[in-house]
Tab-separated table of C-alpha atoms in Angstrom:
chain	number	residue	atom	x	y	z
A	1	MET	CA	72.356	137.084	117.475
A	2	ASN	CA	71.109	137.762	113.976
A	3	LYS	CA	70.079	135.256	111.299
A	4	SER	CA	73.472	134.971	109.597
A	5	ALA	CA	75.166	134.339	112.952
A	6	TYR	CA	72.770	131.457	113.569
A	7	ARG	CA	73.466	130.135	110.084
A	8	PHE	CA	77.229	130.318	110.670
A	9	LEU	CA	76.875	128.579	114.035
A	10	PHE	CA	74.805	125.831	112.445
A	11	ILE	CA	77.403	125.248	109.696
A	12	PHE	CA	80.197	125.333	112.283
A	13	ILE	CA	78.560	122.707	114.498
A	14	PHE	CA	77.498	120.620	111.503
A	15	ILE	CA	81.052	120.437	110.104
A	16	ILE	CA	82.541	119.591	113.498
A	17	VAL	CA	79.984	116.850	114.193
A	18	LEU	CA	80.391	115.424	110.693
A	19	THR	CA	84.179	115.326	110.964
A	20	ILE	CA	84.109	113.787	114.429
A	21	PHE	CA	81.746	111.137	113.098
A	22	GLU	CA	84.111	110.531	110.174
A	23	ILE	CA	87.145	110.245	112.492
A	24	ILE	CA	85.344	107.764	114.751
A	25	TYR	CA	84.048	105.794	111.773
A	26	TYR	CA	87.387	105.465	110.015
A	27	GLY	CA	89.455	105.297	113.218
A	28	PHE	CA	87.639	102.220	114.457
A	29	TYR	CA	86.393	100.926	111.123
A	30	SER	CA	89.705	99.155	110.508
A	31	ASN	CA	89.053	96.900	113.497
A	32	ARG	CA	85.553	96.027	112.405
A	33	ASN	CA	86.207	95.676	108.695
A	34	SER	CA	88.008	92.403	109.211
A	35	ARG	CA	86.922	90.900	105.884
A	36	LEU	CA	89.208	93.171	103.893
A	37	ILE	CA	92.153	92.495	106.206
A	38	ASP	CA	91.366	88.777	106.433
A	39	THR	CA	91.305	88.473	102.650
A	40	LYS	CA	94.613	90.261	102.324
A	41	ARG	CA	96.222	88.117	105.011
A	42	LYS	CA	94.898	84.901	103.534
A	43	SER	CA	96.093	85.774	100.057
A	44	VAL	CA	99.592	86.435	101.428
A	45	ALA	CA	99.414	83.158	103.351
A	46	LEU	CA	98.420	81.420	100.123
A	47	THR	CA	101.099	82.845	97.855
A	48	LYS	CA	103.678	83.184	100.659
A	49	LEU	CA	105.298	85.992	98.734
A	50	PRO	CA	106.207	89.229	100.412
A	51	ASP	CA	104.810	91.911	98.287
A	52	LEU	CA	103.335	95.282	98.311
A	53	ALA	CA	103.139	96.703	94.855
A	54	LEU	CA	103.549	99.979	96.688
A	55	CYS	CA	107.164	99.190	97.280
A	56	THR	CA	107.981	98.385	93.693
A	57	GLU	CA	111.168	100.002	92.589
A	58	THR	CA	111.459	98.415	89.167
A	59	ILE	CA	108.897	98.738	86.463
A	60	TRP	CA	108.173	95.082	85.923
A	61	ILE	CA	109.017	93.216	89.069
A	62	ARG	CA	107.125	93.155	92.317
A	63	HIS	CA	108.854	90.720	94.662
A	64	ARG	CA	112.092	92.541	95.187
A	65	SER	CA	113.478	91.166	98.377
A	66	ILE	CA	112.905	87.540	97.580
A	67	THR	CA	114.765	87.278	94.299
A	68	SER	CA	118.273	88.464	94.936
A	69	ILE	CA	119.550	91.612	96.486
A	70	PHE	CA	122.262	91.742	93.855
A	71	SER	CA	119.952	91.571	90.872
A	72	ILE	CA	118.824	94.895	89.610
A	73	PHE	CA	116.277	94.516	86.915
A	74	PRO	CA	116.076	96.751	83.904
A	75	GLU	CA	113.143	98.634	82.615
A	76	ASP	CA	112.444	95.798	80.289
A	77	GLY	CA	110.345	92.695	80.560
A	78	THR	CA	113.156	90.380	79.617
A	79	LEU	CA	115.017	91.066	82.881
A	80	LEU	CA	118.343	92.160	81.477
A	81	GLU	CA	120.927	93.660	83.779
A	82	TYR	CA	121.262	97.397	83.342
A	83	TYR	CA	123.006	98.779	86.405
A	84	PRO	CA	126.487	100.078	85.445
A	85	SER	CA	128.306	98.220	88.207
A	86	SER	CA	126.822	94.888	87.181
A	87	PHE	CA	128.814	94.901	83.933
A	88	VAL	CA	132.377	93.677	84.004
A	89	TYR	CA	132.798	94.350	80.330
A	90	ASN	CA	132.886	98.029	79.425
A	91	ILE	CA	132.772	98.673	75.708
A	92	HIS	CA	134.204	102.200	75.977
A	93	LEU	CA	137.068	101.076	78.175
A	94	GLN	CA	137.696	98.163	75.818
A	95	LYS	CA	137.998	100.524	72.863
A	96	LYS	CA	140.406	102.752	74.779
A	97	LEU	CA	142.553	99.770	75.715
A	98	GLU	CA	142.561	98.524	72.126
A	99	SER	CA	143.671	101.891	70.765
A	100	LYS	CA	146.384	102.083	73.434
A	101	ASN	CA	147.663	98.641	72.466
A	102	LYS	CA	147.764	99.645	68.786
A	103	ARG	CA	149.962	102.585	69.638
B	1	MET	CA	91.432	132.764	105.333
B	2	ILE	CA	89.304	129.701	106.110
B	3	PHE	CA	89.925	128.365	102.597
B	4	VAL	CA	93.737	128.641	102.751
B	5	PHE	CA	93.895	127.318	106.312
B	6	SER	CA	91.611	124.367	105.431
B	7	LEU	CA	93.708	123.585	102.360
B	8	LEU	CA	96.863	123.373	104.467
B	9	ILE	CA	95.193	121.140	107.039
B	10	PHE	CA	93.758	119.033	104.207
B	11	LEU	CA	97.226	118.468	102.744
B	12	LEU	CA	98.818	117.638	106.079
B	13	VAL	CA	96.088	115.229	107.200
B	14	SER	CA	95.996	113.546	103.760
B	15	ILE	CA	99.749	112.958	103.831
B	16	PHE	CA	99.687	111.483	107.326
B	17	THR	CA	96.630	109.342	106.660
B	18	ILE	CA	97.922	107.849	103.396
B	19	SER	CA	101.295	106.981	104.893
B	20	ASN	CA	99.652	105.482	107.988
B	21	SER	CA	97.244	103.436	105.911
B	22	ILE	CA	100.051	102.051	103.776
B	23	LYS	CA	102.100	101.245	106.875
B	24	LYS	CA	99.140	99.248	108.218
B	25	GLU	CA	98.919	97.366	104.926
B	26	LEU	CA	102.630	96.566	105.200
B	27	GLU	CA	102.216	95.245	108.753
B	28	PHE	CA	99.300	93.026	107.787
B	29	SER	CA	100.850	91.469	104.728
B	30	VAL	CA	104.282	90.879	106.190
B	31	SER	CA	102.928	89.257	109.350
B	32	ASP	CA	101.614	86.250	107.402
B	33	LEU	CA	104.850	85.386	105.664
B	34	PRO	CA	106.932	82.350	106.630
B	35	GLU	CA	109.552	83.042	109.290
B	36	LEU	CA	112.505	81.936	107.163
B	37	ILE	CA	113.174	81.507	103.446
B	38	VAL	CA	116.183	79.443	102.446
B	39	GLN	CA	117.757	80.248	99.103
B	40	ARG	CA	120.837	78.759	97.493
B	41	MET	CA	123.408	81.192	96.203
B	42	SER	CA	126.033	80.517	93.611
B	43	GLY	CA	128.380	83.221	92.379
B	44	GLY	CA	126.313	85.872	94.124
B	45	ARG	CA	123.120	84.812	92.408
B	46	GLN	CA	120.177	82.768	93.485
B	47	THR	CA	120.032	79.291	91.984
B	48	LEU	CA	117.787	76.272	92.407
B	49	ILE	CA	117.992	74.544	95.766
B	50	PRO	CA	118.071	70.706	96.113
B	51	THR	CA	114.835	69.412	97.631
B	52	ASP	CA	116.591	66.781	99.771
B	53	ARG	CA	117.567	69.633	102.107
B	54	ILE	CA	113.936	69.676	103.288
B	55	TYR	CA	114.485	66.482	105.315
B	56	LYS	CA	117.642	67.854	106.915
B	57	ILE	CA	115.927	71.143	107.778
B	58	SER	CA	112.867	69.459	109.286
B	59	GLY	CA	115.215	67.646	111.690
B	60	ILE	CA	116.241	70.923	113.345
B	61	SER	CA	114.490	71.402	116.678
B	62	GLY	CA	112.093	74.336	116.742
B	63	VAL	CA	111.088	73.956	113.084
B	64	SER	CA	107.401	73.134	112.658
B	65	ASN	CA	106.948	73.081	108.899
B	66	VAL	CA	109.222	72.992	105.863
B	67	GLN	CA	108.023	73.348	102.281
B	68	GLU	CA	109.616	73.647	98.894
B	69	ARG	CA	108.469	76.402	96.591
B	70	ILE	CA	108.421	76.594	92.841
B	71	TRP	CA	107.769	80.079	91.599
B	72	GLY	CA	109.069	82.610	89.169
B	73	TYR	CA	108.173	85.138	86.566
B	74	TYR	CA	106.500	84.200	83.333
B	75	TYR	CA	107.135	86.738	80.614
B	76	PHE	CA	104.101	87.331	78.424
B	77	LYS	CA	105.483	88.744	75.188
B	78	ASN	CA	102.223	90.062	73.712
B	79	GLU	CA	101.819	92.629	76.452
B	80	ASN	CA	105.421	92.899	77.622
B	81	VAL	CA	104.531	92.012	81.212
B	82	ASN	CA	105.692	89.475	83.770
B	83	PHE	CA	103.195	87.295	85.567
B	84	THR	CA	104.185	85.794	88.894
B	85	LEU	CA	103.705	82.077	88.431
B	86	ILE	CA	103.450	80.149	91.696
B	87	GLY	CA	103.317	76.371	91.992
B	88	ILE	CA	101.054	75.139	94.748
B	89	ASP	CA	100.345	71.701	96.087
B	90	PHE	CA	96.569	72.051	96.055
B	91	ASP	CA	96.050	69.043	98.307
B	92	ILE	CA	97.787	70.532	101.361
B	93	ASP	CA	95.248	71.456	104.052
B	94	ASN	CA	97.053	74.672	104.860
B	95	TYR	CA	96.215	75.995	101.410
B	96	LYS	CA	92.687	74.619	101.359
B	97	ASN	CA	91.796	76.738	104.389
B	98	ASN	CA	92.666	79.914	102.528
B	99	PHE	CA	90.976	79.066	99.244
B	100	ASN	CA	87.351	79.879	99.790
B	101	ASP	CA	87.764	83.415	101.085
B	102	VAL	CA	90.396	84.443	98.583
B	103	ILE	CA	89.379	82.759	95.342
B	104	ASP	CA	86.234	82.943	93.256
B	105	PHE	CA	86.038	79.587	91.504
B	106	TYR	CA	84.382	79.492	88.087
B	107	SER	CA	83.237	75.937	88.697
B	108	GLU	CA	82.292	74.352	91.995
B	109	LYS	CA	84.348	71.201	91.713
B	110	ILE	CA	88.132	71.429	91.459
B	111	ASP	CA	89.604	68.651	89.432
B	112	THR	CA	93.226	68.838	90.491
B	113	ALA	CA	94.382	65.602	88.971
B	114	SER	CA	93.353	65.346	85.353
B	115	GLN	CA	94.242	68.540	83.522
B	116	PRO	CA	96.390	71.654	84.000
B	117	PHE	CA	94.558	74.636	85.430
B	118	ILE	CA	95.355	78.111	86.707
B	119	ILE	CA	93.876	80.539	89.187
B	120	ALA	CA	94.787	84.046	88.150
B	121	GLY	CA	94.703	87.530	89.626
B	122	ASN	CA	92.354	90.152	88.228
B	123	GLY	CA	95.096	91.958	86.339
B	124	VAL	CA	96.171	88.727	84.650
B	125	ILE	CA	92.593	87.839	83.691
B	126	GLU	CA	92.107	91.280	82.146
B	127	ILE	CA	95.294	90.974	80.079
B	128	LEU	CA	94.477	87.429	78.989
B	129	GLU	CA	90.972	88.401	77.914
B	130	LYS	CA	92.420	91.288	75.945
B	131	ASN	CA	94.528	88.725	74.114
B	132	PHE	CA	91.563	86.440	73.433
B	133	PHE	CA	92.326	83.856	76.126
B	134	LYS	CA	88.826	83.541	77.566
B	135	ASN	CA	88.755	80.263	79.459
B	136	TYR	CA	92.276	79.004	78.987
B	137	PHE	CA	95.868	80.122	78.588
B	138	VAL	CA	98.716	78.563	76.639
B	139	PHE	CA	102.150	78.658	78.295
B	140	ASP	CA	105.403	78.376	76.380
B	141	LYS	CA	107.625	75.838	78.098
B	142	VAL	CA	111.294	76.643	78.659
B	143	GLU	CA	112.377	73.387	77.039
B	144	GLY	CA	110.072	73.891	74.056
B	145	GLY	CA	106.467	73.009	73.464
B	146	LYS	CA	103.216	74.428	74.814
B	147	LEU	CA	101.070	73.768	77.853
B	148	GLU	CA	97.393	74.621	77.757
B	149	ALA	CA	95.794	75.377	81.106
B	150	LYS	CA	92.165	76.017	81.957
B	151	ILE	CA	91.336	79.180	83.919
B	152	LEU	CA	89.555	77.811	86.951
B	153	GLY	CA	89.105	80.872	89.102
B	154	THR	CA	90.237	84.326	90.028
B	155	PHE	CA	91.239	86.128	93.195
B	156	VAL	CA	88.675	88.323	94.922
B	157	SER	CA	89.150	92.019	94.283
B	158	GLU	CA	89.952	92.817	97.939
B	159	SER	CA	93.303	91.082	97.543
B	160	ASN	CA	94.191	92.939	94.336
B	161	LEU	CA	97.221	94.619	95.782
B	162	GLU	CA	98.796	91.280	96.666
B	163	THR	CA	97.522	89.097	93.825
B	164	ASN	CA	96.962	91.250	90.758
B	165	ASP	CA	99.769	89.647	88.718
B	166	VAL	CA	99.724	86.226	90.385
B	167	ILE	CA	98.961	82.922	88.666
B	168	LEU	CA	98.535	79.841	90.874
B	169	MET	CA	99.075	76.468	89.268
B	170	PRO	CA	99.742	72.904	90.437
B	171	GLN	CA	103.432	72.464	91.197
B	172	ASN	CA	104.139	69.741	88.637
B	173	TYR	CA	102.924	71.923	85.761
B	174	VAL	CA	104.963	74.914	86.932
B	175	ARG	CA	108.005	72.614	86.986
B	176	GLU	CA	107.162	71.618	83.424
B	177	ILE	CA	106.917	75.247	82.285
B	178	PHE	CA	110.119	76.338	84.024
B	179	GLY	CA	111.980	73.136	83.147
B	180	THR	CA	112.802	72.410	86.794
B	181	SER	CA	113.397	68.801	87.804
B	182	ASP	CA	111.695	67.205	90.834
B	183	TYR	CA	114.979	67.274	92.755
B	184	PHE	CA	115.176	71.065	92.801
B	185	ALA	CA	113.019	73.951	93.996
B	186	THR	CA	113.150	77.748	93.759
B	187	ASP	CA	113.504	78.110	97.512
B	188	ILE	CA	112.455	76.493	100.759
B	189	ILE	CA	110.230	78.065	103.384
B	190	VAL	CA	110.720	77.242	107.044
B	191	GLN	CA	108.201	77.930	109.774
B	192	VAL	CA	109.440	78.486	113.307
B	193	PRO	CA	106.546	79.081	115.744
B	194	ASN	CA	108.663	80.398	118.623
B	195	PRO	CA	109.960	83.898	117.766
B	196	ASN	CA	112.870	83.487	120.184
B	197	GLU	CA	114.175	80.530	118.204
B	198	ILE	CA	114.139	82.146	114.750
B	199	GLU	CA	117.666	83.583	114.983
B	200	ILE	CA	119.065	80.284	116.359
B	201	VAL	CA	117.438	78.265	113.573
B	202	LYS	CA	118.702	80.793	111.048
B	203	GLN	CA	122.226	80.396	112.384
B	204	LYS	CA	121.946	76.597	112.335
B	205	LEU	CA	120.734	76.680	108.718
B	206	GLN	CA	123.588	78.936	107.731
B	207	ASN	CA	126.105	76.536	109.302
B	208	MET	CA	124.416	73.511	107.797
B	209	PHE	CA	124.326	74.953	104.257
B	210	PRO	CA	127.133	77.467	103.738
B	211	ASP	CA	125.968	78.199	100.190
B	212	SER	CA	122.588	79.411	101.354
B	213	ARG	CA	121.099	82.816	102.019
B	214	ILE	CA	118.500	82.836	104.747
B	215	VAL	CA	115.944	85.607	104.471
B	216	SER	CA	113.970	86.093	107.656
B	217	ARG	CA	110.638	87.843	107.924
B	218	ASN	CA	112.364	90.684	109.728
B	219	ASP	CA	114.802	91.097	106.829
B	220	ILE	CA	111.891	91.490	104.454
B	221	LYS	CA	110.195	93.867	106.843
B	222	SER	CA	113.258	96.074	107.079
B	223	SER	CA	113.811	95.838	103.341
B	224	TYR	CA	110.334	97.188	102.691
B	225	GLN	CA	110.717	99.702	105.480
B	226	ASN	CA	113.798	101.048	103.677
B	227	ILE	CA	111.886	101.661	100.483
B	228	PHE	CA	108.964	102.990	102.455
B	229	ASP	CA	111.234	105.430	104.295
B	230	TYR	CA	112.763	106.496	101.015
B	231	LYS	CA	109.339	107.240	99.633
B	232	SER	CA	108.307	108.885	102.887
B	233	GLY	CA	111.081	111.366	102.200
B	234	ILE	CA	109.037	112.699	99.299
B	235	PHE	CA	106.104	113.020	101.628
B	236	LEU	CA	108.297	114.741	104.187
B	237	ALA	CA	109.318	117.312	101.585
B	238	LEU	CA	105.655	117.969	100.866
B	239	PHE	CA	104.956	118.128	104.586
B	240	LEU	CA	107.759	120.625	105.210
B	241	SER	CA	106.761	122.907	102.355
B	242	THR	CA	103.183	122.890	103.632
B	243	PHE	CA	104.357	123.843	107.102
B	244	VAL	CA	106.645	126.547	105.809
B	245	SER	CA	103.782	128.093	103.840
B	246	PHE	CA	101.590	127.883	106.939
B	247	PHE	CA	104.159	129.673	109.066
B	248	ILE	CA	104.647	132.355	106.402
B	249	LEU	CA	100.905	132.924	106.641
B	250	ILE	CA	101.074	133.073	110.422
B	251	TYR	CA	104.114	135.354	110.382
B	252	ASP	CA	102.302	137.701	108.055
B	253	LYS	CA	99.340	137.746	110.402
B	254	ALA	CA	101.379	138.126	113.589
B	255	SER	CA	103.619	140.884	112.243
B	256	GLY	CA	100.842	143.398	112.312
B	257	LEU	CA	97.179	144.082	111.752
B	258	SER	CA	95.827	145.489	108.537
B	259	LYS	CA	94.555	149.094	108.407
B	260	GLU	CA	90.930	147.926	108.461
B	261	ASP	CA	91.511	145.715	111.519
B	262	LYS	CA	93.164	148.599	113.346
B	263	ARG	CA	90.278	150.908	112.400
B	264	GLU	CA	87.810	148.311	113.645
B	265	ILE	CA	89.590	148.084	117.023
B	266	GLY	CA	89.769	151.885	117.211
B	267	ILE	CA	86.010	152.243	116.612
B	268	LEU	CA	85.236	149.548	119.191
B	269	LYS	CA	87.410	151.344	121.741
B	270	ALA	CA	85.783	154.683	120.860
B	271	VAL	CA	82.293	153.304	121.546
B	272	GLY	CA	83.418	152.102	124.967
B	273	TRP	CA	84.814	148.603	124.549
B	274	GLN	CA	87.527	147.590	127.004
B	275	THR	CA	90.782	145.874	125.993
B	276	GLU	CA	89.583	142.542	127.445
B	277	ASN	CA	86.331	142.774	125.424
B	278	ILE	CA	88.304	143.282	122.238
B	279	LEU	CA	90.613	140.397	123.122
B	280	GLN	CA	87.598	138.193	123.860
B	281	ILE	CA	85.998	138.924	120.497
B	282	LYS	CA	89.311	138.443	118.673
B	283	PHE	CA	89.848	135.154	120.493
B	284	LEU	CA	86.361	134.001	119.480
B	285	GLU	CA	87.022	135.025	115.882
B	286	GLY	CA	90.327	133.104	115.839
B	287	PHE	CA	88.723	130.135	117.577
B	288	PHE	CA	85.926	129.861	115.008
B	289	ILE	CA	88.258	130.289	112.027
B	290	SER	CA	90.897	127.833	113.258
B	291	PHE	CA	88.485	125.156	114.491
B	292	LEU	CA	86.312	125.399	111.404
B	293	SER	CA	89.372	125.174	109.149
B	294	PHE	CA	90.818	122.267	111.114
B	295	PHE	CA	87.650	120.216	111.068
B	296	LEU	CA	86.798	121.125	107.472
B	297	GLY	CA	90.328	120.245	106.287
B	298	THR	CA	90.383	116.998	108.287
B	299	GLY	CA	86.913	115.925	107.138
B	300	LEU	CA	87.705	116.614	103.486
B	301	ALA	CA	91.083	114.837	103.793
B	302	LEU	CA	89.496	111.683	105.229
B	303	PHE	CA	86.861	111.696	102.502
B	304	TYR	CA	89.547	112.208	99.855
B	305	VAL	CA	91.745	109.403	101.183
B	306	PHE	CA	89.215	106.716	102.083
B	307	ASN	CA	86.330	107.430	99.728
B	308	LEU	CA	88.138	108.729	96.666
B	309	ASN	CA	91.257	106.575	97.303
B	310	ALA	CA	93.570	109.597	97.299
B	311	PRO	CA	94.111	110.206	93.587
B	312	ILE	CA	97.445	111.928	92.701
B	313	LEU	CA	98.900	111.833	96.236
B	314	SER	CA	98.767	108.034	96.592
B	315	SER	CA	100.577	107.500	93.291
B	316	ILE	CA	103.775	108.653	94.998
B	317	PHE	CA	103.764	105.366	96.874
B	318	ILE	CA	102.429	102.964	94.288
B	319	GLY	CA	104.967	101.150	92.189
B	320	VAL	CA	105.198	101.398	88.462
B	321	SER	CA	104.415	97.783	87.690
B	322	LYS	CA	102.731	97.280	84.364
B	323	LEU	CA	100.049	95.300	86.135
B	324	LYS	CA	99.520	98.146	88.546
B	325	PRO	CA	96.656	97.125	90.758
B	326	GLU	CA	93.765	99.249	91.795
B	327	PHE	CA	93.352	98.972	95.503
B	328	ARG	CA	91.552	100.410	98.483
B	329	LEU	CA	93.557	102.124	101.178
B	330	LEU	CA	92.966	100.479	104.536
B	331	PRO	CA	90.853	102.715	106.770
B	332	ALA	CA	93.195	103.644	109.578
B	333	ILE	CA	93.700	106.941	111.341
B	334	ASP	CA	96.812	107.838	113.234
B	335	PHE	CA	95.426	109.849	116.143
B	336	ASN	CA	98.899	110.996	117.173
B	337	SER	CA	99.540	112.720	113.852
B	338	LEU	CA	96.060	114.208	113.883
B	339	PHE	CA	96.808	115.627	117.318
B	340	LEU	CA	100.193	116.864	116.079
B	341	VAL	CA	98.570	118.724	113.183
B	342	PHE	CA	96.031	120.215	115.601
B	343	ILE	CA	98.688	121.368	118.089
B	344	LEU	CA	100.915	122.827	115.378
B	345	THR	CA	98.169	124.784	113.671
B	346	VAL	CA	95.219	125.790	115.869
B	347	PRO	CA	96.996	127.229	118.963
B	348	VAL	CA	99.616	128.889	116.731
B	349	TYR	CA	96.869	130.597	114.743
B	350	LEU	CA	95.067	131.678	117.930
B	351	ILE	CA	98.234	133.242	119.322
B	352	ALA	CA	98.942	134.929	115.994
B	353	THR	CA	95.443	136.473	116.109
B	354	ILE	CA	95.429	137.625	119.715
B	355	ILE	CA	98.913	139.173	120.067
B	356	PRO	CA	98.592	141.847	117.321
B	357	SER	CA	95.028	142.618	118.464
B	358	TRP	CA	96.268	143.095	122.011
B	359	ARG	CA	99.043	145.370	120.726
B	360	ALA	CA	96.506	147.465	118.819
B	361	SER	CA	93.937	147.538	121.618
B	362	ILE	CA	96.301	148.973	124.269
B	363	ILE	CA	96.940	152.069	122.135
B	364	ASP	CA	94.567	155.020	122.433
B	365	ALA	CA	91.495	154.876	120.214
B	366	ASP	CA	92.145	158.157	118.375
B	367	GLU	CA	95.776	157.176	117.736
B	368	VAL	CA	94.719	153.819	116.309
B	369	MET	CA	92.129	155.417	114.021
B	370	ARG	CA	94.528	158.108	112.872
């Protein structure tokens, strides 16, 4: 084997060993790194609110499933309803009805 | 070739690792929630629940603990954000146990009796400081007037994902801010230690209070799972496109060798190499390329996800809350998906390398070179 073949073999083995080390470290790290998990669990136990900001569907609200499944919040901090089906009053329909009645 | 192959593996492993890490986070946080949450519904909307129901609920066999909760959103006009304001009875032992690990107190002694105070998440503290509230915050009460509260502590950064927008405050002050009387609460939490009894207790509660909606921990779990699955769909699309591009690459390779490869095989045959020698060397070549790419892609993906916190890719999952927290993905590897990626890529590449080489090596050397 020439020099470059040795160099390639070295890099090959180095990358494999490094990755295996990384897999073992991260694969079993979660069990050992209990402080992070403990803190998360305790904070949930403290607030007792089911939340992962990851699951946020609306822009402002985080605790979706606890409020009301029927409430759909708008993209506004004042929590106004915005979903079309949540309005009984339809301004366009109202205008149509009014013009019909006039006729 | 190594670069493209590694990039594909990198994408696949990153996708699987992020989704697995977030799933773990979901499992951990949901497992510490109360078993049942009792809400009162009126006209399809949640309303305040009378607190005298606590005594009736605690009489049900199988129930170990019942507590009222006062919580809601406090809209902070200056920044157009909602804080999650939670009323807590700071004297309950259950809470005291969780304090020290989760909260960094600014002062050592907590004076719970004399004056209003808050413990706020890091996101809240940042926003308040930006608005010149250094050691205190002034709440606007629903029924008019102001309530000044001292900032007594903050949550540790590890819990950012769960507590970034949270403000804890003694219950009586939260009642004052929200204008809720002592006879009502936002909802009631019920703890049922035996998992087999949860459904029975839920049914009993439903019969006892027909106007109530009982949310069990499993409901919340499945609710989050729904959103998670919805978002996983985006990941699946990414996953499929990555696989399709990988198979296009493989198809291109398997459909035939390039002129130079054929020439190389022809020369080797001309100098006396046998078909099995050529196959051996081609197998070794494929083995080195595929293994190197797999391990390089996997190693880089793990570094990207756990050390760099997966910028760009992770934002698919994170919500769009204004108080979007910065958080660390939980280190967790799904060995099954890693194995799946390995099986779907490495052997396929090896086969795609060997078959065309075998086809070329069984033809006469002069014909191949011509």
